[in-house]
Structure formats: C-alpha cells, structure tokens
Amino acid sequence: MADNLKGKIKEYGLGTKTSYDGHRTLNKDGTFNVTKTNRPFLERFNFFHSLISMPWWRFFVIILIGYFVINIFFAGLYVWIGVENLTGINSSDNAKAFLEAFFFSAQTVTTLGYGRVAPIGVTANIVAAIESMLGLLSFALATGMVYGRFSKPRPKIKYSSHAVVAPFKAINGFMFKIVNPHENQLLDVEANLTLSMKKDDSGARDFYQLELQIPKVIFFPYMWTIVHPIEETSPLFNLDEACVLEKDAEFIVSIKAFDESFSQHIYSRSSYKASEIKWGEKFVYTVKSENGGMIVDVGRLDETEQINLN
C-alpha cells in the first residue's frame, strides 16, 4: 500500500510494532489492552483514581470494611488498656466487654457520643481524642470521594457490537452505530475513526485517519450511523474481507461530546477488530414516529439485514 495515502498518521501513540496476530489495542469498553510490569510497588497504586473509578458496590464495600477495621482496632485498644477506664461498662465477660467497647468506638469515630459510656483517665481520653480526629478526617475523605464520584461525568455512549461494510451512495462504506441510552443531552458530538493495519512486508503497523461522511453533529437525540466512505483515497479501497482479516485491521473509535448535565466535555472510546465486521449487511433503521413524537428502539442497535455490495 502506498505511503502517500490520504490520512496516514506517522505516530498515533499506540506503537507501530506488533509481535503476534490478533493484537487488540483498545478493548470494547474503551480501556487500553496494555499491562505494565516491573514497576516499583508504590507506583502500582493510585488510590484516588481507583476509588473514583471502581463500581459503586465495590466502593461501599471498601468503606464498610474500613469502618469496621477502625472500630475493631480501637475496641481492642480500649480492652487492652482496660474497660474499667470506660464508665458504663461493668461486664466481666470479655466478649461482652469487647462488644461494648466496639459500640463506644463507633460512637466516638462518628463524634456521636450517646453519653452512657465515657472515657476516664488520661490514657483512655488520649485514645478517644485520636479516634475522634481520625473519624473526622476519614469521613471528610469519604464525603469528598462520594462527591467526586457523583460529579465525575461518565460517558454511557453505547456502540453497536459489530460494524458493517454496506453500500453507500454509488460506492461502499464502513459503518457502525452509536446511541446515548440515557436521558442526559449530549451536544457537539464529534467522532474520530482511525484504522490500524499491518504492513505488507513486515509485522509493523500503519495508522490511518479515516475521513467520515459526517464527523460532527450538534444534537444527538437519535442513533447515529457513522460512515467512512470507501473512496479511492481510502486505505480500504480495493480491500475485501479476506485482506482486512489478513492485515489484522483494527478500527479505533473516539467520541467527544459536551454533557449538558455536568457542563463538561466527555470522552468515549471503543474499537472493532476485522472479525467484528459484517460484509454485505446494513443496519436496520430503528427510529419511528408515534403519537406526535419520535421513538428510538435502543434494543435494536445491532440489528442488520443482508444487502449486495456495490
């Protein structure tokens, strides 16, 4: 393939060499298919990013575990210095005394303090003061994390599970569909499509910026079929399904939009491997008018029908 093809990118930031077939640069969920090894132990963790990005259920599990660990630790500390230093605990049963100390710790760490149990003596008061300060800092941190999670825009753009090569005007086109399944409004939606293919004479890869029929829409209330016309200047011109598979092609999609709810720009990514392209099929139109409005059937995003190529 000639090196002067329109849209060729010299460096895309994803590397031009590959040592095996079937290499996927970008996962379907938009994450990069990269694992970093041989890193120093402390550089493997980014607690803020992890707590902000992880699923809600895992976030709350970590918060609950941290809450119980702190209270168990301080309850053990109160038992160790002697429960006689806590007024209101008169039990000789160690298990019951520990349970009472645990509940006192829970009241202290939350600065609640019912008053039935209170520390007496310098040692118990020092421990209670340290715990209350730790509780204030911990809940301030947890509150900030919760706010950060709510205030972080999360793009939920849904991509068709496969792309198609279908007739487009007098030629053919590479197409895929996207939809915003939520009620928030996205504005100034821009699409970017890049093709990665192995070179004919080596294991290295070339990257091509593919021109789109419509690269940007102002409003995005419906589904959007994104089309790359396969013209003479396209790197896909004169390539059939077997050639695209042989070249281990990967189509990398990047979407940028303005989220009206958060008043921020959001970014979404996905990709299609050569095996995820259906040749000689087109997407079914899934928008219809009903009761004076438009209905978008999101569940039919992947529905296609066969058609002859040009």
Short mmCIF file of C-alpha atoms in Angstrom, two decimals, residues 96-289:
data_model
loop_
_atom_site.label_atom_id
_atom_site.label_comp_id
_atom_site.label_asym_id
_atom_site.label_seq_id
_atom_site.Cartn_x
_atom_site.Cartn_y
_atom_site.Cartn_z
CA LYS A 96 -19.41 -8.60 76.02
CA ALA A 97 -16.83 -6.05 77.16
CA PHE A 98 -15.27 -6.06 73.69
CA LEU A 99 -18.70 -5.57 72.10
CA GLU A 100 -19.42 -2.63 74.40
CA ALA A 101 -16.01 -1.14 73.54
CA PHE A 102 -16.76 -1.63 69.84
CA PHE A 103 -20.02 0.32 70.07
CA PHE A 104 -18.30 3.05 72.11
CA SER A 105 -15.66 3.24 69.38
CA ALA A 106 -18.40 3.57 66.72
CA GLN A 107 -19.93 6.45 68.68
CA THR A 108 -16.54 8.12 69.09
CA VAL A 109 -15.36 7.80 65.48
CA THR A 110 -18.61 9.36 64.26
CA THR A 111 -18.45 12.01 67.03
CA LEU A 112 -21.97 10.87 68.01
CA GLY A 113 -21.43 10.03 71.69
CA TYR A 114 -24.62 8.95 73.49
CA GLY A 115 -23.02 9.63 76.88
CA ARG A 116 -23.72 6.28 78.56
CA VAL A 117 -20.12 5.20 78.10
CA ALA A 118 -17.32 7.75 78.51
CA PRO A 119 -13.55 7.55 78.89
CA ILE A 120 -11.93 8.26 82.24
CA GLY A 121 -8.26 8.70 82.86
CA VAL A 122 -5.55 10.21 80.66
CA THR A 123 -4.82 7.11 78.54
CA ALA A 124 -8.44 6.38 77.58
CA ASN A 125 -9.08 10.06 76.79
CA ILE A 126 -5.97 10.26 74.58
CA VAL A 127 -7.12 7.20 72.62
CA ALA A 128 -10.65 8.63 72.29
CA ALA A 129 -9.27 12.00 71.12
CA ILE A 130 -7.08 10.34 68.48
CA GLU A 131 -10.00 8.24 67.30
CA SER A 132 -12.36 11.21 67.01
CA MET A 133 -9.79 13.12 64.96
CA LEU A 134 -9.26 10.05 62.75
CA GLY A 135 -13.03 9.78 62.34
CA LEU A 136 -13.36 13.42 61.24
CA LEU A 137 -10.59 13.02 58.66
CA SER A 138 -11.91 9.67 57.40
CA PHE A 139 -15.48 10.88 56.92
CA ALA A 140 -14.27 14.08 55.26
CA LEU A 141 -12.24 11.94 52.86
CA ALA A 142 -15.17 9.57 52.21
CA THR A 143 -17.51 12.53 51.62
CA GLY A 144 -15.07 14.01 49.13
CA MET A 145 -14.84 10.67 47.32
CA VAL A 146 -18.63 10.35 47.12
CA TYR A 147 -18.89 13.88 45.75
CA GLY A 148 -16.09 13.17 43.29
CA ARG A 149 -17.88 10.08 42.04
CA PHE A 150 -21.17 11.94 41.60
CA SER A 151 -19.55 14.96 39.94
CA LYS A 152 -17.46 12.91 37.51
CA PRO A 153 -19.18 12.66 34.12
CA ARG A 154 -19.32 9.08 32.91
CA PRO A 155 -19.93 8.66 29.19
CA LYS A 156 -22.50 5.93 28.60
CA ILE A 157 -22.47 6.00 24.82
CA LYS A 158 -23.47 2.58 23.51
CA TYR A 159 -21.77 1.17 20.42
CA SER A 160 -23.09 -1.44 18.05
CA SER A 161 -21.42 -4.76 18.83
CA HIS A 162 -20.18 -5.00 15.24
CA ALA A 163 -19.51 -2.75 12.28
CA VAL A 164 -20.65 -3.34 8.71
CA VAL A 165 -19.43 -2.73 5.17
CA ALA A 166 -22.53 -1.77 3.22
CA PRO A 167 -23.49 0.16 0.08
CA PHE A 168 -23.13 3.92 0.44
CA LYS A 169 -24.34 6.00 -2.49
CA ALA A 170 -22.51 4.67 -5.58
CA ILE A 171 -19.71 3.09 -3.52
CA ASN A 172 -19.42 1.15 -0.24
CA GLY A 173 -18.83 2.40 3.25
CA PHE A 174 -17.56 1.23 6.62
CA MET A 175 -20.30 1.90 9.20
CA PHE A 176 -21.12 1.49 12.88
CA LYS A 177 -23.83 2.92 15.11
CA ILE A 178 -23.81 4.73 18.45
CA VAL A 179 -26.60 5.86 20.75
CA ASN A 180 -26.92 7.66 24.05
CA PRO A 181 -29.32 5.38 26.00
CA HIS A 182 -29.74 7.87 28.87
CA GLU A 183 -31.87 10.99 29.15
CA ASN A 184 -28.98 13.44 29.52
CA GLN A 185 -28.38 15.59 26.47
CA LEU A 186 -25.09 15.46 24.56
CA LEU A 187 -24.15 18.40 22.34
CA ASP A 188 -21.43 19.00 19.73
CA VAL A 189 -20.70 15.30 19.36
CA GLU A 190 -17.51 14.66 17.38
CA ALA A 191 -16.41 11.29 16.02
CA ASN A 192 -12.89 10.24 15.16
CA LEU A 193 -12.06 6.97 13.39
CA THR A 194 -8.58 5.53 12.99
CA LEU A 195 -7.57 2.39 11.13
CA SER A 196 -4.63 0.28 12.27
CA MET A 197 -3.31 -2.38 9.86
CA LYS A 198 -0.20 -4.50 9.50
CA LYS A 199 2.17 -3.54 6.72
CA ASP A 200 2.52 -5.89 3.77
CA ASP A 201 6.23 -6.50 4.20
CA SER A 202 6.66 -6.58 7.99
CA GLY A 203 4.98 -7.01 11.35
CA ALA A 204 4.85 -3.26 11.90
CA ARG A 205 1.56 -1.38 11.72
CA ASP A 206 0.34 1.69 9.88
CA PHE A 207 -2.29 4.07 11.27
CA TYR A 208 -4.72 5.96 9.05
CA GLN A 209 -7.10 8.75 9.93
CA LEU A 210 -10.33 7.79 8.16
CA GLU A 211 -12.50 10.54 6.75
CA LEU A 212 -16.12 10.43 7.85
CA GLN A 213 -19.19 11.43 5.90
CA ILE A 214 -20.38 13.44 8.91
CA PRO A 215 -17.66 13.88 11.57
CA LYS A 216 -19.75 16.07 13.91
CA VAL A 217 -23.38 16.59 14.88
CA ILE A 218 -24.72 19.44 17.02
CA PHE A 219 -27.51 17.42 18.67
CA PHE A 220 -27.60 13.69 19.46
CA PRO A 221 -31.17 12.65 20.36
CA TYR A 222 -31.31 9.65 17.98
CA MET A 223 -28.98 6.90 16.89
CA TRP A 224 -26.05 7.98 14.74
CA THR A 225 -24.71 5.77 11.97
CA ILE A 226 -21.11 6.86 11.47
CA VAL A 227 -19.93 6.25 7.90
CA HIS A 228 -16.49 6.18 6.32
CA PRO A 229 -16.93 6.25 2.52
CA ILE A 230 -14.55 3.77 0.88
CA GLU A 231 -13.33 6.03 -1.90
CA GLU A 232 -10.13 5.76 -3.93
CA THR A 233 -8.23 7.72 -1.27
CA SER A 234 -9.37 5.35 1.48
CA PRO A 235 -6.88 2.73 2.76
CA LEU A 236 -9.78 0.24 2.50
CA PHE A 237 -10.19 0.81 -1.23
CA ASN A 238 -9.92 -2.47 -3.20
CA LEU A 239 -9.62 -4.50 0.03
CA ASP A 240 -12.02 -7.37 0.62
CA GLU A 241 -12.89 -9.22 3.81
CA ALA A 242 -10.00 -11.69 3.47
CA CYS A 243 -7.45 -8.89 3.04
CA VAL A 244 -8.75 -6.97 6.05
CA LEU A 245 -8.55 -10.11 8.17
CA GLU A 246 -5.04 -10.88 6.89
CA LYS A 247 -3.88 -7.37 7.76
CA ASP A 248 -5.33 -7.79 11.28
CA ALA A 249 -7.19 -4.49 10.93
CA GLU A 250 -8.50 -2.64 13.96
CA PHE A 251 -10.81 0.37 13.76
CA ILE A 252 -10.30 2.66 16.76
CA VAL A 253 -13.23 4.94 17.61
CA SER A 254 -13.03 8.08 19.72
CA ILE A 255 -16.10 10.18 20.62
CA LYS A 256 -16.01 13.64 22.17
CA ALA A 257 -19.18 15.42 23.36
CA PHE A 258 -20.39 18.12 25.71
CA ASP A 259 -22.58 16.77 28.51
CA GLU A 260 -25.28 19.30 29.33
CA SER A 261 -25.91 17.80 32.80
CA PHE A 262 -22.32 18.25 34.01
CA SER A 263 -21.39 21.18 31.74
CA GLN A 264 -18.22 19.26 30.85
CA HIS A 265 -16.75 17.52 27.87
CA ILE A 266 -16.85 13.74 27.95
CA TYR A 267 -14.82 11.21 26.01
CA SER A 268 -15.69 7.68 24.95
CA ARG A 269 -13.65 5.04 23.12
CA SER A 270 -14.13 1.65 21.56
CA SER A 271 -12.77 -0.45 18.70
CA TYR A 272 -13.72 -3.01 16.09
CA LYS A 273 -11.43 -5.83 15.02
CA ALA A 274 -11.57 -7.22 11.49
CA SER A 275 -13.52 -10.25 12.75
CA GLU A 276 -16.23 -7.93 14.13
CA ILE A 277 -17.15 -6.53 10.71
CA LYS A 278 -20.11 -7.87 8.76
CA TRP A 279 -19.65 -7.53 5.00
CA GLY A 280 -22.70 -7.19 2.79
CA GLU A 281 -25.06 -6.21 5.63
CA LYS A 282 -26.62 -2.89 6.57
CA PHE A 283 -28.11 -1.57 9.79
CA VAL A 284 -31.88 -1.53 10.10
CA TYR A 285 -33.50 1.87 10.63
CA THR A 286 -34.86 1.81 14.19
CA VAL A 287 -36.38 5.28 14.62
CA LYS A 288 -40.09 5.77 14.05
CA SER A 289 -42.74 8.41 14.57
#
